[in-house]
Structure formats: structure tokens, C-alpha cells
Amino acid sequence: MARSSGAAGFWCLLFLLPLLGNGLVMVEGFTGTYGINYGRIADNIPGPEEVVLLLKKSKIKNVKIYDADHSVLKGFAGSGLELVVGLSNDYVKEINTSSDRALQWVKDNVQSWLPDTHITGIAVGNEVLGGADHELEEALFGAIKNVYKALVQLQLTDIVQISSPHSQAVFANSYPPSSCVFKDSILQYMKPILDFFSKIESPFSINVYPFLAYQSDPEHIDINYALFQPNPGVHDPKTNLNYDNMFDAEIDAAYAALEAAGYIGMEVEVTETGWASSGDEDETAATSQNARTYNYNLRKRLFKRKGTPRRPKTVIKAYIFALFNEDSKPGPGSERHYGLFKADGSISYDIGFSGLSTSHASSLLRSLKRSNSKICRREFGKDGKLGFVPLWDWYTEE
């Protein structure tokens, strides 16, 4: 998908590692198995502080954004949520040509917000390789190196992980999964990145959309296979592995491509996956029922903390696309209907949110008030008077 910007369940506790000399906490880039993409190409969605409330009540700890907007970084301060910021495609060419500019970007958008805003990663570019801009493709590796160099200079490499999400366009084929390889035209750009990520132990980030695969070939793909529903499955004759869902098959296709290119030990992380609840007339699979089925079953699958047929011991982690429907996104109608939440904060469809009904989320947002620049809620105090309580004093993990 072009610039793609979830509900959650019960999160494992965050295991704190020893404090570093600069007072920050060393963490992995992802806690648990489930995260959300917080896209904001919309003019009617809640502000960052209100979003934090929704995320906490939904038990979603991992969040990924597509830029480093300071209003979001400020809104997430003190929340304890783990945030991956994005260096957007618009900056890649500039950052490629100047390590000084990369250093300043990291200072302004990462270092200066730590530790209050828990930034755990930087995604450099989004779906750059396989696109139409070849100058951008050529600039990606240099931008990645310069951002990492800045992290080294600022002693942040143990705190902030670097990645670069890719679309399925980087692959020559993906069926059966074991036959997947990178396109020859992509390898000249991909191999230096994979070499580098191998050395710094960053994962291969891929966006996985069974919805798009089904839409492209509904005659030959069983929709139940795409939706994690009972189906005959797919057998891979080369590996003798059986697949009962397309999500696992697409991940194992990525592993096969990595192995074919010589990167046997690299982990695959899913940076986007989701299903549209509405779309254009020809996007017949984009229905609310299908979106609910996919995201409900995906949630269950991720919470089992298991691997894939090809990598059964490597737990899959995924960011769901997306938090909100984004009414200003360009492209087909489906692009504006991936949200687990509607613009008013209500749930698009129920996939098992803990403590949230379809109307509860929006009523929570309406009850929020600002007091001294802090988000508060109305509550009766011990003296019997109605007042405002800071959100972070009120919120506790269930």
C-alpha cells in the first residue's frame, strides 16, 4: 500500500532492563505482540492526549506513527506507551546527503523527548523500494546509515531501534511461500540495507495485506483463507508445510526471500496489516463483517505468541493498520476505512476490546476536560464535590 498509516488485549508486563548511565531505560523496540498504526491524514479525529486514553483503555502499548509530529510526542509524554516515529519519505533524500542534518533531526525529534516520551524506534521511509521514485530508492540506504550514525553519536542505539518498512512490491512472487525471492531490480538497493540490519540486529519490516491479495485475485484465493476462517489450506510442496491462513504464508514468503538472499537469521516484523471495512464499488471484500472477522482472528492469533510454519519458534509481532478511519487519505475508498475506531472515538466494530463498548470509547472522549494543560476527567472527590482528576492518576492497568 502507498503510505499506509487494533484493538488490543491483555499485555504482558514490561520487563525493565538495567538503567543506562544517562538515566534512560534500555528496551526492545516492541513489547508483547500487538501494536497499532496511528495515522492522522484526517481532519476530524481526536487529539493526541485523547488518543492516549483510547489506547490505554484498549490495552494497546505499541504505537507507530508516520512522522515525528511534536504535538503527538508531547501528547504521549508520561503515558508509558512505546512509540515508533517515522522519518517520512519527504526527508529521505535530504537525510541521505547530510549526516549533520540527520543528527539534528534525531536531536529534535527523538533525543529531546526522551525519556518522558517513550520512543523506541525510528522507521526510515515507508514502502520506498519498489516504487516509482528511483532517486528515493537510491537515497534510502544512505539515510538509514546517517540516522543510525546519529543514534551512535547520541548514545541511543541501545534504546532506539531503526527500521524501514517494505511493501509486497519488493518480491518477485510469493506463492507458494518457499518460492518467494526479491525482485532483481530491488536487490541492488535491498542487499546493502539487509547487510547493515544484520550487523545492528534490526528486523526486516514488511507490510502484510491479505485483503489486497484477495482483492487482486478473488477467483483463485479462498476468502476464508484470507480471513483466518476454516478452509482447506494451502500446501507448500517444496517445504511440505501446510498453511491455514494467508497472513502466516506471506510472512513465511518474506523469510524465504531473506534466506534466498543469504539472511537466514533475520527476524521478520509486520509493520502494517489490516482489512478495510468499506470501499469503492469494485472493492467487494471491504465490508464491516470481513474487517471484524480479520482483525478479531488476527488478534487471537497474535496473542497466542506463536510463530509460523517455517519459523515456529519465532513469535510474530504486528502493528495493525489502523487506529482511525482517515477521511483525507487519497486513493481508493478502502484507504479511508481501515480504522478500528471511527473519528468520534467509537469502535468501528467489536473485536473484543477490554472495557470498551461501541459507544463507550466516544463517551470517554466526551468526558475529557483540559485543566492546566493536562487531560482530566470529572470525578467526585472525598469531600463530595465534583472536580477534575488528572488522567494518569486515574488510569490503572487491568
XYZ file of C-alpha atoms in Angstrom:
398
model
C 0.000 0.000 0.000
C 1.144 3.544 -0.607
C 1.747 5.457 2.653
C -0.418 3.397 4.837
C -0.907 4.552 8.145
C -6.417 -2.773 16.605
C -7.853 -3.248 19.227
C -5.894 -4.875 21.931
C -5.999 -7.398 24.668
C -4.083 -8.136 27.776
C -0.431 -7.081 27.647
C 2.491 -8.852 29.187
C 4.311 -6.767 31.744
C 7.263 -4.761 30.503
C 10.484 -6.178 31.851
C 12.768 -3.326 32.723
C 16.421 -3.719 31.892
C 19.203 -2.036 33.822
C 19.251 1.733 33.704
C 21.812 3.235 31.411
C 24.251 5.850 32.510
C 22.122 8.626 31.035
C 19.119 7.627 33.137
C 17.107 6.121 30.278
C 15.728 2.596 30.244
C 17.037 0.105 27.698
C 14.120 -1.563 25.940
C 13.334 -3.683 22.945
C 11.524 -1.980 20.109
C 8.299 -3.921 20.731
C 6.600 -5.144 23.918
C 4.282 -8.117 23.501
C 2.984 -8.989 20.039
C 0.353 -6.386 19.189
C 0.594 -2.740 18.139
C -1.285 -0.092 16.176
C -0.529 2.395 13.401
C -1.726 5.854 14.371
C -2.217 7.590 11.036
C -3.540 11.154 11.041
C -4.487 12.012 7.450
C -7.850 13.254 8.652
C -9.430 16.490 9.804
C -11.872 15.050 12.317
C -10.001 12.682 14.641
C -9.292 13.209 18.372
C -6.131 14.927 19.584
C -3.071 13.005 20.827
C -3.951 13.224 24.537
C -7.398 11.785 23.903
C -5.833 9.107 21.707
C -3.619 8.074 24.595
C -6.754 7.458 26.664
C -8.248 5.230 23.968
C -5.009 3.276 23.630
C -4.696 2.727 27.350
C -8.299 1.646 27.752
C -7.834 -0.723 24.800
C -4.616 -2.098 26.317
C -2.540 -1.168 23.272
C 1.034 -0.390 24.287
C 2.932 -0.291 20.963
C 2.183 2.612 18.629
C 3.702 3.599 15.291
C 3.309 6.977 13.592
C 4.443 8.071 10.142
C 6.241 11.242 11.173
C 7.592 12.838 14.339
C 4.888 15.441 14.895
C 5.667 17.296 18.111
C 2.032 17.508 19.175
C 1.951 13.698 19.249
C 5.295 13.434 21.043
C 4.030 15.904 23.642
C 0.676 14.153 23.990
C 2.356 10.784 24.612
C 4.718 12.139 27.281
C 4.330 10.353 30.587
C 1.904 7.788 29.162
C 4.247 4.790 29.239
C 3.207 3.880 25.690
C 6.000 2.796 23.355
C 6.252 4.889 20.212
C 7.975 4.331 16.867
C 8.362 7.613 14.986
C 8.742 7.926 11.248
C 11.243 9.781 9.123
C 8.903 10.279 6.182
C 9.796 9.757 2.544
C 9.872 13.534 2.116
C 13.034 13.691 4.251
C 14.897 10.640 2.945
C 16.816 12.359 0.141
C 17.849 15.249 2.381
C 18.970 12.976 5.227
C 20.901 10.827 2.750
C 23.075 13.759 1.701
C 23.844 15.170 5.152
C 24.885 13.381 8.329
C 24.668 16.732 10.124
C 21.027 17.071 9.087
C 20.386 13.535 10.280
C 21.967 14.335 13.640
C 19.823 17.435 14.032
C 16.678 15.507 13.088
C 17.349 12.865 15.722
C 18.132 15.524 18.327
C 14.944 17.454 17.586
C 12.568 14.536 17.163
C 13.925 11.808 19.423
C 16.599 12.754 21.953
C 14.913 15.919 23.204
C 11.708 13.995 24.006
C 13.322 11.166 25.938
C 12.687 9.736 28.470
C 9.217 11.253 29.078
C 8.026 10.169 25.647
C 8.998 6.535 25.312
C 10.389 6.497 21.751
C 11.667 3.009 20.959
C 12.207 3.153 17.214
C 12.644 5.176 14.036
C 11.141 3.943 10.771
C 13.204 5.463 7.951
C 10.931 5.864 4.947
C 7.817 3.846 4.199
C 7.499 1.430 1.272
C 10.294 3.174 -0.631
C 11.658 0.193 -2.556
C 9.562 -0.992 -5.457
C 8.046 2.431 -6.014
C 8.322 4.769 -8.974
C 10.900 7.163 -7.491
C 14.289 5.609 -8.230
C 16.184 8.543 -6.735
C 14.349 7.869 -3.486
C 15.280 4.191 -3.700
C 18.938 5.135 -4.156
C 18.799 7.503 -1.175
C 17.227 5.110 1.323
C 20.329 3.227 2.458
C 22.320 6.421 2.947
C 19.513 7.902 5.024
C 19.363 4.767 7.172
C 23.122 4.886 7.769
C 23.083 8.576 8.658
C 20.204 8.187 11.115
C 21.961 5.265 12.761
C 25.205 7.237 12.882
C 23.301 9.963 14.733
C 21.948 7.401 17.213
C 25.514 6.213 17.812
C 26.767 9.758 18.384
C 23.966 10.416 20.846
C 24.430 7.036 22.574
C 20.866 5.964 21.806
C 21.432 2.697 19.936
C 20.526 0.587 22.984
C 17.267 2.480 23.351
C 16.054 3.265 19.830
C 15.819 0.660 17.063
C 15.968 1.595 13.388
C 13.860 0.003 10.649
C 12.437 0.632 7.181
C 9.038 -0.883 6.264
C 8.580 -2.513 2.847
C 5.562 -3.441 0.756
C 4.951 -6.697 -1.094
C 6.242 -4.927 -4.216
C 9.805 -5.896 -3.254
C 9.063 -9.566 -4.031
C 9.077 -11.226 -7.450
C 6.498 -13.766 -6.288
C 5.120 -15.148 -3.040
C 3.267 -18.360 -3.964
C 3.971 -20.872 -2.719
C 5.758 -19.197 0.209
C 9.005 -21.148 -0.277
C 9.392 -19.801 -3.826
C 9.485 -16.157 -2.784
C 12.525 -14.110 -3.798
C 13.308 -10.422 -4.051
C 12.960 -8.787 -7.458
C 16.290 -8.495 -9.258
C 15.689 -4.763 -9.677
C 15.268 -4.405 -5.905
C 18.276 -6.423 -4.759
C 20.797 -3.693 -5.623
C 19.077 -1.457 -3.059
C 17.939 -4.133 -0.639
C 21.173 -6.046 -0.049
C 23.129 -3.133 1.483
C 20.197 -2.466 3.810
C 19.945 -6.123 4.829
C 23.713 -6.327 5.350
C 23.512 -3.316 7.624
C 20.429 -4.507 9.523
C 22.110 -7.875 10.017
C 25.039 -6.191 11.737
C 22.906 -3.992 14.009
C 20.285 -6.731 14.610
C 17.298 -4.858 13.219
C 14.354 -6.837 11.819
C 13.082 -6.969 8.258
C 9.874 -4.908 8.291
C 7.100 -5.885 5.916
C 3.515 -4.738 5.369
C 1.164 -7.713 5.033
C -2.294 -7.307 3.483
C -4.312 -10.460 2.720
C -7.134 -8.037 1.890
C -5.196 -6.637 -1.064
C -4.087 -10.093 -2.199
C -7.669 -11.344 -2.161
C -8.934 -8.227 -3.940
C -6.410 -8.775 -6.717
C -7.411 -12.410 -7.362
C -10.738 -13.374 -5.749
C -11.288 -16.234 -8.210
C -8.237 -18.164 -7.005
C -7.983 -17.140 -3.343
C -10.414 -18.512 -0.778
C -11.642 -15.583 1.280
C -11.767 -17.833 4.343
C -8.036 -18.442 3.893
C -7.518 -14.678 3.931
C -9.758 -14.186 6.993
C -8.329 -16.925 9.282
C -11.582 -18.858 8.870
C -11.830 -22.653 8.390
C -10.623 -23.597 4.918
C -8.802 -26.427 3.091
C -5.500 -24.591 3.446
C -2.504 -24.367 1.139
C 0.260 -26.949 0.870
C 3.807 -25.898 0.001
C 5.293 -28.866 -1.874
C 8.902 -27.708 -1.529
C 8.859 -27.493 2.286
C 5.928 -29.881 2.869
C 4.420 -27.207 5.127
C 0.690 -26.527 5.354
C -0.850 -23.069 5.755
C -4.339 -22.398 7.087
C -4.162 -18.611 6.653
C -2.606 -16.139 4.237
C -1.090 -13.959 6.972
C 1.333 -16.718 8.013
C 2.010 -17.604 4.370
C 3.001 -14.023 3.488
C 5.344 -13.846 6.480
C 6.976 -17.144 5.545
C 7.327 -15.870 1.984
C 9.371 -12.988 3.398
C 11.512 -15.465 5.366
C 12.066 -17.484 2.178
C 13.185 -14.372 0.282
C 15.555 -13.411 3.092
C 17.049 -16.906 3.185
C 17.446 -16.982 -0.597
C 19.348 -13.691 -0.362
C 21.587 -15.078 2.404
C 19.974 -13.642 5.556
C 18.915 -16.789 7.360
C 18.845 -15.396 10.894
C 16.949 -12.138 10.299
C 13.612 -11.704 12.058
C 10.509 -10.538 10.189
C 8.290 -7.922 11.829
C 4.891 -6.941 10.420
C 4.670 -3.156 10.365
C 1.182 -2.984 8.848
C -1.728 -5.353 8.438
C -5.457 -4.759 8.365
C -8.720 -5.060 6.467
C -10.890 -2.258 5.118
C -14.476 -2.053 6.352
C -15.739 -0.172 3.293
C -14.508 0.847 -0.125
C -15.329 1.576 -3.728
C -17.959 -0.377 -5.643
C -15.391 -2.799 -7.034
C -13.837 -3.425 -3.593
C -16.434 -6.020 -2.684
C -14.401 -7.627 0.106
C -14.218 -4.330 2.013
C -17.094 -4.887 4.415
C -17.521 -4.299 8.109
C -18.109 -8.016 8.715
C -14.925 -9.050 6.891
C -12.903 -6.364 8.681
C -14.211 -7.518 12.035
C -13.515 -11.176 11.207
C -9.955 -10.487 10.061
C -8.979 -8.241 12.951
C -10.702 -10.394 15.580
C -8.978 -13.553 14.350
C -5.657 -11.752 13.881
C -5.828 -10.522 17.464
C -6.412 -14.067 18.718
C -3.575 -15.379 16.567
C -1.067 -12.799 17.828
C -1.980 -13.319 21.467
C -1.086 -16.990 21.152
C 2.522 -15.789 20.847
C 3.437 -18.413 18.264
C 5.492 -18.472 15.117
C 4.766 -19.528 11.558
C 5.072 -22.978 9.941
C 8.548 -22.051 8.638
C 9.676 -20.354 11.880
C 7.561 -21.940 14.639
C 9.768 -20.655 17.471
C 9.909 -17.026 16.297
C 6.950 -15.152 17.779
C 5.190 -12.864 15.293
C 4.755 -9.198 16.182
C 2.470 -6.932 14.186
C 1.210 -3.365 14.018
C -2.440 -3.195 12.964
C -3.497 -0.678 10.355
C -5.083 1.479 11.543
C -6.294 3.259 14.655
C -8.761 5.586 12.892
C -10.587 5.884 9.619
C -8.718 8.686 7.821
C -11.128 10.747 5.754
C -8.464 12.742 3.898
C -6.378 9.860 2.545
C -6.063 9.716 -1.238
C -6.563 6.586 -3.288
C -9.381 4.041 -3.440
C -12.230 4.238 -0.959
C -10.812 1.406 1.138
C -7.860 3.616 2.100
C -10.213 5.719 4.225
C -11.818 2.794 6.051
C -9.162 0.749 7.828
C -9.773 2.217 11.279
C -10.668 0.179 14.321
C -12.075 3.435 15.670
C -14.293 5.967 13.983
C -13.405 9.655 14.041
C -15.596 10.289 17.119
C -13.688 7.649 19.070
C -16.391 4.993 18.894
C -15.464 1.453 17.879
C -15.962 0.633 14.205
C -16.782 -2.978 15.093
C -16.315 -5.099 18.192
C -13.245 -7.336 18.181
C -13.055 -7.809 21.935
C -11.883 -4.515 23.361
C -11.413 -4.847 27.099
C -13.730 -2.426 28.894
C -14.982 -0.655 25.744
C -18.350 -0.947 24.066
C -19.184 0.562 20.683
C -20.327 3.749 22.392
C -18.111 3.730 25.484
C -14.991 4.968 23.693
C -16.674 8.070 22.327
C -18.318 8.809 25.677
C -14.898 8.616 27.312
C -13.603 11.231 24.907
C -16.568 13.499 25.556
C -15.956 13.302 29.309
C -12.375 14.518 28.998
C -11.642 18.085 30.057
C -8.491 20.109 29.954
C -7.217 21.587 33.176
C -3.832 23.285 33.436
C -2.886 21.759 30.058
C -3.436 18.247 31.419
C -6.106 15.785 30.417
C -8.562 15.219 33.259
C -11.904 13.524 33.889
C -14.811 14.574 36.068
C -14.995 12.739 39.387
C -16.472 13.216 42.849
C -13.743 13.720 45.433
C -13.613 12.547 49.029
C -15.229 15.817 50.047
C -18.234 15.009 47.890
C -17.547 17.805 45.419
C -17.357 17.309 41.685
C -13.921 18.127 40.338
C -11.290 17.074 37.801
C -8.791 14.261 38.264
C -5.643 14.032 36.067
C -5.953 11.163 33.623
C -2.697 9.492 34.621
C -3.769 9.463 38.288
C -6.995 7.736 37.280
C -5.742 5.204 34.766
C -4.526 1.835 36.017
C -3.771 -1.337 34.113
C -6.438 -4.014 34.425
